[in-house]
């Protein structure tokens, strides 16, 4: 297949690009800078030099491929508007398949695994993700949505940022009693899930998870990796210091991955966050 990947130089996008090429696909990757272009080339893909706001370039790239995998995002206040314009332009170009990426907060908060149709209320800072999912699923293209949970492995992603934050603060903090749980997935296993969705022609929403960990266990591993102590943090203090994002770390996000496993996906790399963090390999 010919596949256009936005975010191809990023953490998950890099893993996906390498996986797709290893499986015999041809990849074109969005690159917004010379540095990103070099990363995409290093993966063996063809760079498409543009930003996510360059909708004409995105449309042309999407028109020339069999499928699009959308992973790129801005970190600006207009993120929802940028995403809407970019995705609309690519979908209007008529790719045969289109996979977009949202996240675990779209699922209902629960300490037992929840299925893809068990969604959280459409409210708060990430409410726009519901519209983003519907835009792809209701399009004329073969649409699919991937909701990754806490992604780890290969020295990057959210877990590495938690380690860096703990090292900077001198303490690794969980919120409340730390009993809330989050699903996890290794970045290379997540990349394999995207590849299977493309190759099987599957549509709909998919959770991808290799298990789940309590935040107390996660932060114990983070503290050990950063070489700092671990402590509890009251929710009101966490919100005052870290903003609304602290609320997600205080919630539960345990995902049922039955749909993706039914396609033949099984974790091949992931061992669970604490063991991965403490591994010397």
PDB file of C-alpha atoms in Angstrom:
ATOM      1  CA  UNK A   1       0.000   0.000   0.000  1.00  0.00           C
ATOM      2  CA  UNK A   2       0.961   3.646  -0.467  1.00  0.00           C
ATOM      3  CA  UNK A   3       0.363   5.374   2.872  1.00  0.00           C
ATOM      4  CA  UNK A   4       0.588   9.023   3.941  1.00  0.00           C
ATOM      5  CA  UNK A   5       1.440   9.467   7.625  1.00  0.00           C
ATOM      6  CA  UNK A   6       1.081  12.808   9.394  1.00  0.00           C
ATOM      7  CA  UNK A   7       3.318  13.006  12.443  1.00  0.00           C
ATOM      8  CA  UNK A   8       5.758  10.595  10.794  1.00  0.00           C
ATOM      9  CA  UNK A   9       8.743  12.131  12.607  1.00  0.00           C
ATOM     10  CA  UNK A  10       7.056  11.971  16.026  1.00  0.00           C
ATOM     11  CA  UNK A  11       7.173   9.343  18.735  1.00  0.00           C
ATOM     12  CA  UNK A  12       4.319   7.081  17.605  1.00  0.00           C
ATOM     13  CA  UNK A  13       4.563   8.118  13.956  1.00  0.00           C
ATOM     14  CA  UNK A  14       8.221   7.101  13.780  1.00  0.00           C
ATOM     15  CA  UNK A  15       7.435   3.650  15.147  1.00  0.00           C
ATOM     16  CA  UNK A  16       4.545   3.298  12.689  1.00  0.00           C
ATOM     17  CA  UNK A  17       6.605   4.438   9.692  1.00  0.00           C
ATOM     18  CA  UNK A  18       9.354   1.932  10.456  1.00  0.00           C
ATOM     19  CA  UNK A  19       6.781  -0.835  10.966  1.00  0.00           C
ATOM     20  CA  UNK A  20       4.955  -0.124   7.714  1.00  0.00           C
ATOM     21  CA  UNK A  21       8.148  -0.058   5.675  1.00  0.00           C
ATOM     22  CA  UNK A  22       9.336  -3.298   7.287  1.00  0.00           C
ATOM     23  CA  UNK A  23       6.032  -4.868   6.215  1.00  0.00           C
ATOM     24  CA  UNK A  24       6.554  -3.855   2.592  1.00  0.00           C
ATOM     25  CA  UNK A  25       4.451  -0.688   2.386  1.00  0.00           C
ATOM     26  CA  UNK A  26       5.518   2.620   0.834  1.00  0.00           C
ATOM     27  CA  UNK A  27       5.244   5.602   3.158  1.00  0.00           C
ATOM     28  CA  UNK A  28       5.150   9.333   2.617  1.00  0.00           C
ATOM     29  CA  UNK A  29       5.562  11.282   5.851  1.00  0.00           C
ATOM     30  CA  UNK A  30       4.586  14.843   6.724  1.00  0.00           C
ATOM     31  CA  UNK A  31       7.619  16.865   7.850  1.00  0.00           C
ATOM     32  CA  UNK A  32       7.257  20.475   8.956  1.00  0.00           C
ATOM     33  CA  UNK A  33      10.997  21.232   9.294  1.00  0.00           C
ATOM     34  CA  UNK A  34      14.371  20.220   7.938  1.00  0.00           C
ATOM     35  CA  UNK A  35      15.012  18.226  11.118  1.00  0.00           C
ATOM     36  CA  UNK A  36      11.716  16.366  10.746  1.00  0.00           C
ATOM     37  CA  UNK A  37      12.481  15.757   7.077  1.00  0.00           C
ATOM     38  CA  UNK A  38      15.773  14.126   8.026  1.00  0.00           C
ATOM     39  CA  UNK A  39      13.995  11.867  10.527  1.00  0.00           C
ATOM     40  CA  UNK A  40      11.449  10.753   7.932  1.00  0.00           C
ATOM     41  CA  UNK A  41      14.203  10.044   5.417  1.00  0.00           C
ATOM     42  CA  UNK A  42      16.081   8.094   8.068  1.00  0.00           C
ATOM     43  CA  UNK A  43      13.066   5.824   8.489  1.00  0.00           C
ATOM     44  CA  UNK A  44      13.164   5.065   4.761  1.00  0.00           C
ATOM     45  CA  UNK A  45      10.079   7.111   3.900  1.00  0.00           C
ATOM     46  CA  UNK A  46       9.540   9.991   1.463  1.00  0.00           C
ATOM     47  CA  UNK A  47       9.119  13.356   3.234  1.00  0.00           C
ATOM     48  CA  UNK A  48       6.271  15.726   2.386  1.00  0.00           C
ATOM     49  CA  UNK A  49       7.553  19.130   3.531  1.00  0.00           C
ATOM     50  CA  UNK A  50       4.609  21.063   5.005  1.00  0.00           C
ATOM     51  CA  UNK A  51       2.892  22.045   8.233  1.00  0.00           C
ATOM     52  CA  UNK A  52      -0.463  20.743   9.391  1.00  0.00           C
ATOM     53  CA  UNK A  53      -1.946  24.084   8.381  1.00  0.00           C
ATOM     54  CA  UNK A  54      -0.873  23.673   4.730  1.00  0.00           C
ATOM     55  CA  UNK A  55      -4.166  22.101   3.724  1.00  0.00           C
ATOM     56  CA  UNK A  56      -3.520  22.211  -0.040  1.00  0.00           C
ATOM     57  CA  UNK A  57      -0.348  20.155   0.375  1.00  0.00           C
ATOM     58  CA  UNK A  58      -2.155  17.717   2.664  1.00  0.00           C
ATOM     59  CA  UNK A  59      -4.954  17.285   0.129  1.00  0.00           C
ATOM     60  CA  UNK A  60      -2.529  16.541  -2.702  1.00  0.00           C
ATOM     61  CA  UNK A  61      -0.646  14.013  -0.596  1.00  0.00           C
ATOM     62  CA  UNK A  62      -3.872  12.280   0.456  1.00  0.00           C
ATOM     63  CA  UNK A  63      -5.092  12.099  -3.137  1.00  0.00           C
ATOM     64  CA  UNK A  64      -1.986  10.165  -4.208  1.00  0.00           C
ATOM     65  CA  UNK A  65      -2.125   7.301  -1.684  1.00  0.00           C
ATOM     66  CA  UNK A  66      -4.234   4.320  -0.720  1.00  0.00           C
ATOM     67  CA  UNK A  67      -4.564   5.350   2.919  1.00  0.00           C
ATOM     68  CA  UNK A  68      -3.855   8.138   5.393  1.00  0.00           C
ATOM     69  CA  UNK A  69      -2.852   7.703   9.034  1.00  0.00           C
ATOM     70  CA  UNK A  70      -3.308  10.966  10.921  1.00  0.00           C
ATOM     71  CA  UNK A  71      -1.187  11.411  14.057  1.00  0.00           C
ATOM     72  CA  UNK A  72       0.051  14.995  13.885  1.00  0.00           C
ATOM     73  CA  UNK A  73      -1.325  17.685  16.186  1.00  0.00           C
ATOM     74  CA  UNK A  74      -0.474  21.222  17.153  1.00  0.00           C
ATOM     75  CA  UNK A  75       0.034  22.282  20.768  1.00  0.00           C
ATOM     76  CA  UNK A  76      -1.699  25.625  20.270  1.00  0.00           C
ATOM     77  CA  UNK A  77      -5.060  26.880  21.488  1.00  0.00           C
ATOM     78  CA  UNK A  78      -6.542  26.451  18.007  1.00  0.00           C
ATOM     79  CA  UNK A  79      -5.682  22.740  17.905  1.00  0.00           C
ATOM     80  CA  UNK A  80      -9.287  21.675  17.246  1.00  0.00           C
ATOM     81  CA  UNK A  81      -9.691  24.134  14.372  1.00  0.00           C
ATOM     82  CA  UNK A  82      -6.370  23.131  12.795  1.00  0.00           C
ATOM     83  CA  UNK A  83      -7.266  19.466  13.051  1.00  0.00           C
ATOM     84  CA  UNK A  84     -10.721  20.043  11.550  1.00  0.00           C
ATOM     85  CA  UNK A  85      -9.329  21.880   8.533  1.00  0.00           C
ATOM     86  CA  UNK A  86      -6.493  19.410   7.959  1.00  0.00           C
ATOM     87  CA  UNK A  87      -8.643  16.286   8.239  1.00  0.00           C
ATOM     88  CA  UNK A  88     -11.423  17.753   6.102  1.00  0.00           C
ATOM     89  CA  UNK A  89      -8.936  18.603   3.350  1.00  0.00           C
ATOM     90  CA  UNK A  90      -7.452  15.107   3.381  1.00  0.00           C
ATOM     91  CA  UNK A  91     -10.818  13.352   3.491  1.00  0.00           C
ATOM     92  CA  UNK A  92     -12.144  15.488   0.610  1.00  0.00           C
ATOM     93  CA  UNK A  93      -9.190  14.238  -1.466  1.00  0.00           C
ATOM     94  CA  UNK A  94     -10.748  10.778  -1.296  1.00  0.00           C
ATOM     95  CA  UNK A  95      -8.171   8.354   0.145  1.00  0.00           C
ATOM     96  CA  UNK A  96      -9.387   4.768   0.260  1.00  0.00           C
ATOM     97  CA  UNK A  97      -8.829   4.509   4.011  1.00  0.00           C
ATOM     98  CA  UNK A  98      -8.323   7.033   6.792  1.00  0.00           C
ATOM     99  CA  UNK A  99      -7.196   6.319  10.357  1.00  0.00           C
ATOM    100  CA  UNK A 100      -7.166   9.085  12.944  1.00  0.00           C
ATOM    101  CA  UNK A 101      -5.851   9.098  16.509  1.00  0.00           C
ATOM    102  CA  UNK A 102      -7.627  10.326  19.649  1.00  0.00           C
ATOM    103  CA  UNK A 103      -6.999   8.828  23.100  1.00  0.00           C
ATOM    104  CA  UNK A 104      -8.095   7.021  26.243  1.00  0.00           C
ATOM    105  CA  UNK A 105      -9.973  10.035  27.707  1.00  0.00           C
ATOM    106  CA  UNK A 106     -12.705   9.436  25.080  1.00  0.00           C
ATOM    107  CA  UNK A 107     -13.626   6.265  27.000  1.00  0.00           C
ATOM    108  CA  UNK A 108     -15.603   6.307  30.246  1.00  0.00           C
ATOM    109  CA  UNK A 109     -13.427   6.448  33.364  1.00  0.00           C
ATOM    110  CA  UNK A 110     -13.392   2.953  34.845  1.00  0.00           C
ATOM    111  CA  UNK A 111     -11.133   0.550  36.757  1.00  0.00           C
ATOM    112  CA  UNK A 112     -12.523  -2.353  34.757  1.00  0.00           C
ATOM    113  CA  UNK A 113     -11.986  -2.520  30.972  1.00  0.00           C
ATOM    114  CA  UNK A 114     -14.462  -0.510  28.901  1.00  0.00           C
ATOM    115  CA  UNK A 115     -15.365  -1.147  25.285  1.00  0.00           C
ATOM    116  CA  UNK A 116     -15.129   1.371  22.460  1.00  0.00           C
ATOM    117  CA  UNK A 117     -18.798   2.403  22.568  1.00  0.00           C
ATOM    118  CA  UNK A 118     -18.650   3.156  26.302  1.00  0.00           C
ATOM    119  CA  UNK A 119     -17.614   6.789  25.908  1.00  0.00           C
ATOM    120  CA  UNK A 120     -17.174   9.672  28.305  1.00  0.00           C
ATOM    121  CA  UNK A 121     -19.538  12.686  28.260  1.00  0.00           C
ATOM    122  CA  UNK A 122     -18.703  15.187  25.521  1.00  0.00           C
ATOM    123  CA  UNK A 123     -17.472  18.030  27.686  1.00  0.00           C
ATOM    124  CA  UNK A 124     -14.280  19.670  28.912  1.00  0.00           C
ATOM    125  CA  UNK A 125     -11.052  20.577  27.083  1.00  0.00           C
ATOM    126  CA  UNK A 126     -11.035  17.428  24.938  1.00  0.00           C
ATOM    127  CA  UNK A 127     -14.697  17.500  23.933  1.00  0.00           C
ATOM    128  CA  UNK A 128     -13.650  18.277  20.356  1.00  0.00           C
ATOM    129  CA  UNK A 129     -12.280  14.742  20.023  1.00  0.00           C
ATOM    130  CA  UNK A 130     -15.829  13.389  19.706  1.00  0.00           C
ATOM    131  CA  UNK A 131     -16.351  15.533  16.626  1.00  0.00           C
ATOM    132  CA  UNK A 132     -12.934  14.526  15.296  1.00  0.00           C
ATOM    133  CA  UNK A 133     -13.834  10.855  15.580  1.00  0.00           C
ATOM    134  CA  UNK A 134     -17.245  11.295  13.955  1.00  0.00           C
ATOM    135  CA  UNK A 135     -15.726  13.268  11.076  1.00  0.00           C
ATOM    136  CA  UNK A 136     -13.628  10.263  10.085  1.00  0.00           C
ATOM    137  CA  UNK A 137     -16.131   7.517  10.861  1.00  0.00           C
ATOM    138  CA  UNK A 138     -18.907   9.237   8.906  1.00  0.00           C
ATOM    139  CA  UNK A 139     -16.745  10.115   5.908  1.00  0.00           C
ATOM    140  CA  UNK A 140     -16.868   8.444   2.511  1.00  0.00           C
ATOM    141  CA  UNK A 141     -13.461   6.910   3.146  1.00  0.00           C
ATOM    142  CA  UNK A 142     -12.998   3.676   5.068  1.00  0.00           C
ATOM    143  CA  UNK A 143     -12.652   5.263   8.492  1.00  0.00           C
ATOM    144  CA  UNK A 144     -11.070   4.012  11.694  1.00  0.00           C
ATOM    145  CA  UNK A 145     -10.130   5.592  15.023  1.00  0.00           C
ATOM    146  CA  UNK A 146      -7.328   4.445  17.340  1.00  0.00           C
ATOM    147  CA  UNK A 147      -7.457   5.408  21.015  1.00  0.00           C
ATOM    148  CA  UNK A 148      -4.041   4.800  22.573  1.00  0.00           C
ATOM    149  CA  UNK A 149      -3.773   4.750  26.375  1.00  0.00           C
ATOM    150  CA  UNK A 150      -0.473   5.474  28.214  1.00  0.00           C
ATOM    151  CA  UNK A 151       2.203   4.801  25.576  1.00  0.00           C
ATOM    152  CA  UNK A 152       5.686   3.777  26.699  1.00  0.00           C
ATOM    153  CA  UNK A 153       8.911   2.251  25.430  1.00  0.00           C
ATOM    154  CA  UNK A 154      11.918   3.109  23.260  1.00  0.00           C
ATOM    155  CA  UNK A 155      12.857   6.070  25.442  1.00  0.00           C
ATOM    156  CA  UNK A 156       9.986   8.399  24.598  1.00  0.00           C
ATOM    157  CA  UNK A 157       6.342   9.225  25.063  1.00  0.00           C
ATOM    158  CA  UNK A 158       4.300  10.201  28.122  1.00  0.00           C
ATOM    159  CA  UNK A 159       6.129   7.908  30.515  1.00  0.00           C
ATOM    160  CA  UNK A 160       9.497   9.414  29.665  1.00  0.00           C
ATOM    161  CA  UNK A 161       8.021  12.866  30.255  1.00  0.00           C
ATOM    162  CA  UNK A 162       6.850  11.716  33.695  1.00  0.00           C
ATOM    163  CA  UNK A 163      10.394  10.560  34.461  1.00  0.00           C
ATOM    164  CA  UNK A 164      11.825  13.907  33.345  1.00  0.00           C
ATOM    165  CA  UNK A 165       9.238  15.788  35.415  1.00  0.00           C
ATOM    166  CA  UNK A 166      10.015  13.701  38.493  1.00  0.00           C
ATOM    167  CA  UNK A 167      13.744  14.300  38.075  1.00  0.00           C
ATOM    168  CA  UNK A 168      13.108  18.039  37.767  1.00  0.00           C
ATOM    169  CA  UNK A 169      10.776  18.175  40.782  1.00  0.00           C
ATOM    170  CA  UNK A 170      12.865  15.858  42.927  1.00  0.00           C
ATOM    171  CA  UNK A 171       9.833  13.660  43.590  1.00  0.00           C
ATOM    172  CA  UNK A 172       7.493  11.376  41.637  1.00  0.00           C
ATOM    173  CA  UNK A 173       3.893  12.123  42.563  1.00  0.00           C
ATOM    174  CA  UNK A 174       0.690  10.179  42.194  1.00  0.00           C
ATOM    175  CA  UNK A 175      -2.644  11.812  42.994  1.00  0.00           C
ATOM    176  CA  UNK A 176      -4.670  10.800  46.028  1.00  0.00           C
ATOM    177  CA  UNK A 177      -4.112   7.174  47.006  1.00  0.00           C
ATOM    178  CA  UNK A 178      -2.789   6.263  43.559  1.00  0.00           C
ATOM    179  CA  UNK A 179      -5.310   3.472  43.205  1.00  0.00           C
ATOM    180  CA  UNK A 180      -6.662   4.700  39.886  1.00  0.00           C
ATOM    181  CA  UNK A 181      -5.541   2.625  36.910  1.00  0.00           C
ATOM    182  CA  UNK A 182      -4.439   3.358  33.352  1.00  0.00           C
ATOM    183  CA  UNK A 183      -4.121   1.027  30.402  1.00  0.00           C
ATOM    184  CA  UNK A 184      -0.717   0.900  28.758  1.00  0.00           C
ATOM    185  CA  UNK A 185       0.793  -0.077  25.418  1.00  0.00           C
ATOM    186  CA  UNK A 186       4.338  -0.281  24.086  1.00  0.00           C
ATOM    187  CA  UNK A 187       4.872   2.061  21.147  1.00  0.00           C
ATOM    188  CA  UNK A 188       5.962  -0.732  18.802  1.00  0.00           C
ATOM    189  CA  UNK A 189       2.923  -2.839  19.662  1.00  0.00           C
ATOM    190  CA  UNK A 190       0.746   0.203  19.019  1.00  0.00           C
ATOM    191  CA  UNK A 191       2.395   0.676  15.620  1.00  0.00           C
ATOM    192  CA  UNK A 192       1.592  -2.931  14.764  1.00  0.00           C
ATOM    193  CA  UNK A 193      -2.069  -2.307  15.580  1.00  0.00           C
ATOM    194  CA  UNK A 194      -2.238   0.546  13.057  1.00  0.00           C
ATOM    195  CA  UNK A 195      -0.612  -1.667  10.433  1.00  0.00           C
ATOM    196  CA  UNK A 196      -3.161  -4.434  11.022  1.00  0.00           C
ATOM    197  CA  UNK A 197      -6.051  -2.008  10.679  1.00  0.00           C
ATOM    198  CA  UNK A 198      -4.698  -0.875   7.313  1.00  0.00           C
ATOM    199  CA  UNK A 199      -4.012  -4.383   6.070  1.00  0.00           C
ATOM    200  CA  UNK A 200      -7.330  -5.882   7.167  1.00  0.00           C
ATOM    201  CA  UNK A 201      -9.479  -2.971   6.015  1.00  0.00           C
ATOM    202  CA  UNK A 202     -11.097  -2.723   9.441  1.00  0.00           C
ATOM    203  CA  UNK A 203     -13.336   0.222  10.310  1.00  0.00           C
ATOM    204  CA  UNK A 204     -14.651   1.691  13.533  1.00  0.00           C
ATOM    205  CA  UNK A 205     -13.058   2.574  16.872  1.00  0.00           C
ATOM    206  CA  UNK A 206     -10.263   0.503  18.398  1.00  0.00           C
ATOM    207  CA  UNK A 207      -8.696   0.467  21.846  1.00  0.00           C
ATOM    208  CA  UNK A 208      -5.107  -0.827  21.969  1.00  0.00           C
ATOM    209  CA  UNK A 209      -3.828  -1.993  25.355  1.00  0.00           C
ATOM    210  CA  UNK A 210      -1.346  -4.514  26.759  1.00  0.00           C
ATOM    211  CA  UNK A 211      -2.680  -4.341  30.327  1.00  0.00           C
ATOM    212  CA  UNK A 212      -3.139  -1.745  33.026  1.00  0.00           C
ATOM    213  CA  UNK A 213      -1.241  -0.348  35.985  1.00  0.00           C
ATOM    214  CA  UNK A 214      -2.169   1.601  39.107  1.00  0.00           C
ATOM    215  CA  UNK A 215      -0.762   5.109  39.152  1.00  0.00           C
ATOM    216  CA  UNK A 216       0.952   4.276  42.449  1.00  0.00           C
ATOM    217  CA  UNK A 217       2.831   1.410  40.745  1.00  0.00           C
ATOM    218  CA  UNK A 218       3.592   3.545  37.714  1.00  0.00           C
ATOM    219  CA  UNK A 219       4.987   6.407  39.772  1.00  0.00           C
ATOM    220  CA  UNK A 220       7.012   3.995  41.914  1.00  0.00           C
ATOM    221  CA  UNK A 221       8.725   2.866  38.714  1.00  0.00           C
ATOM    222  CA  UNK A 222       9.074   6.463  37.537  1.00  0.00           C
ATOM    223  CA  UNK A 223      10.647   7.431  40.861  1.00  0.00           C
ATOM    224  CA  UNK A 224      13.062   4.515  40.691  1.00  0.00           C
ATOM    225  CA  UNK A 225      14.069   5.440  37.155  1.00  0.00           C
ATOM    226  CA  UNK A 226      14.520   9.118  38.059  1.00  0.00           C
ATOM    227  CA  UNK A 227      16.264   8.303  41.340  1.00  0.00           C
ATOM    228  CA  UNK A 228      13.787  10.291  43.438  1.00  0.00           C
ATOM    229  CA  UNK A 229      11.294   9.484  46.225  1.00  0.00           C
ATOM    230  CA  UNK A 230       7.584   8.897  45.598  1.00  0.00           C
ATOM    231  CA  UNK A 231       4.774  10.788  47.309  1.00  0.00           C
ATOM    232  CA  UNK A 232       1.052  11.375  47.176  1.00  0.00           C
ATOM    233  CA  UNK A 233      -0.308  14.669  45.861  1.00  0.00           C
ATOM    234  CA  UNK A 234      -3.737  16.084  46.803  1.00  0.00           C
ATOM    235  CA  UNK A 235      -5.909  16.565  43.725  1.00  0.00           C
ATOM    236  CA  UNK A 236      -6.593  20.256  44.410  1.00  0.00           C
ATOM    237  CA  UNK A 237      -2.863  20.962  44.656  1.00  0.00           C
ATOM    238  CA  UNK A 238      -2.155  18.994  41.487  1.00  0.00           C
ATOM    239  CA  UNK A 239      -4.853  20.896  39.588  1.00  0.00           C
ATOM    240  CA  UNK A 240      -3.543  24.233  40.854  1.00  0.00           C
ATOM    241  CA  UNK A 241       0.002  23.364  39.788  1.00  0.00           C
ATOM    242  CA  UNK A 242      -0.508  21.318  36.612  1.00  0.00           C
ATOM    243  CA  UNK A 243      -3.887  22.537  35.370  1.00  0.00           C
ATOM    244  CA  UNK A 244      -6.726  20.446  33.959  1.00  0.00           C
ATOM    245  CA  UNK A 245      -4.346  17.740  32.731  1.00  0.00           C
ATOM    246  CA  UNK A 246      -3.873  16.588  36.317  1.00  0.00           C
ATOM    247  CA  UNK A 247      -7.509  15.549  36.315  1.00  0.00           C
ATOM    248  CA  UNK A 248      -6.784  12.927  33.661  1.00  0.00           C
ATOM    249  CA  UNK A 249      -3.936  11.442  35.704  1.00  0.00           C
ATOM    250  CA  UNK A 250      -6.325  11.231  38.661  1.00  0.00           C
ATOM    251  CA  UNK A 251      -8.973   9.403  36.617  1.00  0.00           C
ATOM    252  CA  UNK A 252      -9.170   5.773  35.546  1.00  0.00           C
ATOM    253  CA  UNK A 253      -8.592   4.827  31.911  1.00  0.00           C
ATOM    254  CA  UNK A 254      -8.766   1.054  31.525  1.00  0.00           C
ATOM    255  CA  UNK A 255      -9.515  -0.057  27.980  1.00  0.00           C
ATOM    256  CA  UNK A 256     -10.948  -3.290  26.598  1.00  0.00           C
ATOM    257  CA  UNK A 257      -8.798  -4.266  23.596  1.00  0.00           C
ATOM    258  CA  UNK A 258     -10.963  -7.192  22.426  1.00  0.00           C
ATOM    259  CA  UNK A 259     -11.724  -5.639  19.032  1.00  0.00           C
ATOM    260  CA  UNK A 260      -8.094  -5.247  17.984  1.00  0.00           C
ATOM    261  CA  UNK A 261      -7.093  -8.659  19.372  1.00  0.00           C
ATOM    262  CA  UNK A 262      -9.867 -10.218  17.262  1.00  0.00           C
ATOM    263  CA  UNK A 263      -7.930  -8.982  14.212  1.00  0.00           C
ATOM    264  CA  UNK A 264      -4.876 -10.947  15.302  1.00  0.00           C
ATOM    265  CA  UNK A 265      -3.080  -8.251  17.329  1.00  0.00           C
ATOM    266  CA  UNK A 266      -1.187  -9.354  20.397  1.00  0.00           C
ATOM    267  CA  UNK A 267       1.495  -7.482  22.352  1.00  0.00           C
ATOM    268  CA  UNK A 268       4.883  -8.655  21.141  1.00  0.00           C
ATOM    269  CA  UNK A 269       7.156  -6.165  22.904  1.00  0.00           C
ATOM    270  CA  UNK A 270       5.373  -4.714  25.923  1.00  0.00           C
ATOM    271  CA  UNK A 271       6.046  -6.098  29.394  1.00  0.00           C
ATOM    272  CA  UNK A 272       4.123  -3.541  31.423  1.00  0.00           C
ATOM    273  CA  UNK A 273       5.346  -0.093  32.394  1.00  0.00           C
ATOM    274  CA  UNK A 274       7.173  -0.838  35.676  1.00  0.00           C
ATOM    275  CA  UNK A 275       9.219  -3.677  34.196  1.00  0.00           C
ATOM    276  CA  UNK A 276       9.934  -1.644  31.044  1.00  0.00           C
ATOM    277  CA  UNK A 277      11.136   1.352  33.049  1.00  0.00           C
ATOM    278  CA  UNK A 278      13.411  -0.716  35.247  1.00  0.00           C
ATOM    279  CA  UNK A 279      14.820  -2.771  32.390  1.00  0.00           C
ATOM    280  CA  UNK A 280      18.426  -2.153  31.383  1.00  0.00           C
ATOM    281  CA  UNK A 281      17.832  -3.402  27.829  1.00  0.00           C
TER     282      UNK A 281
END
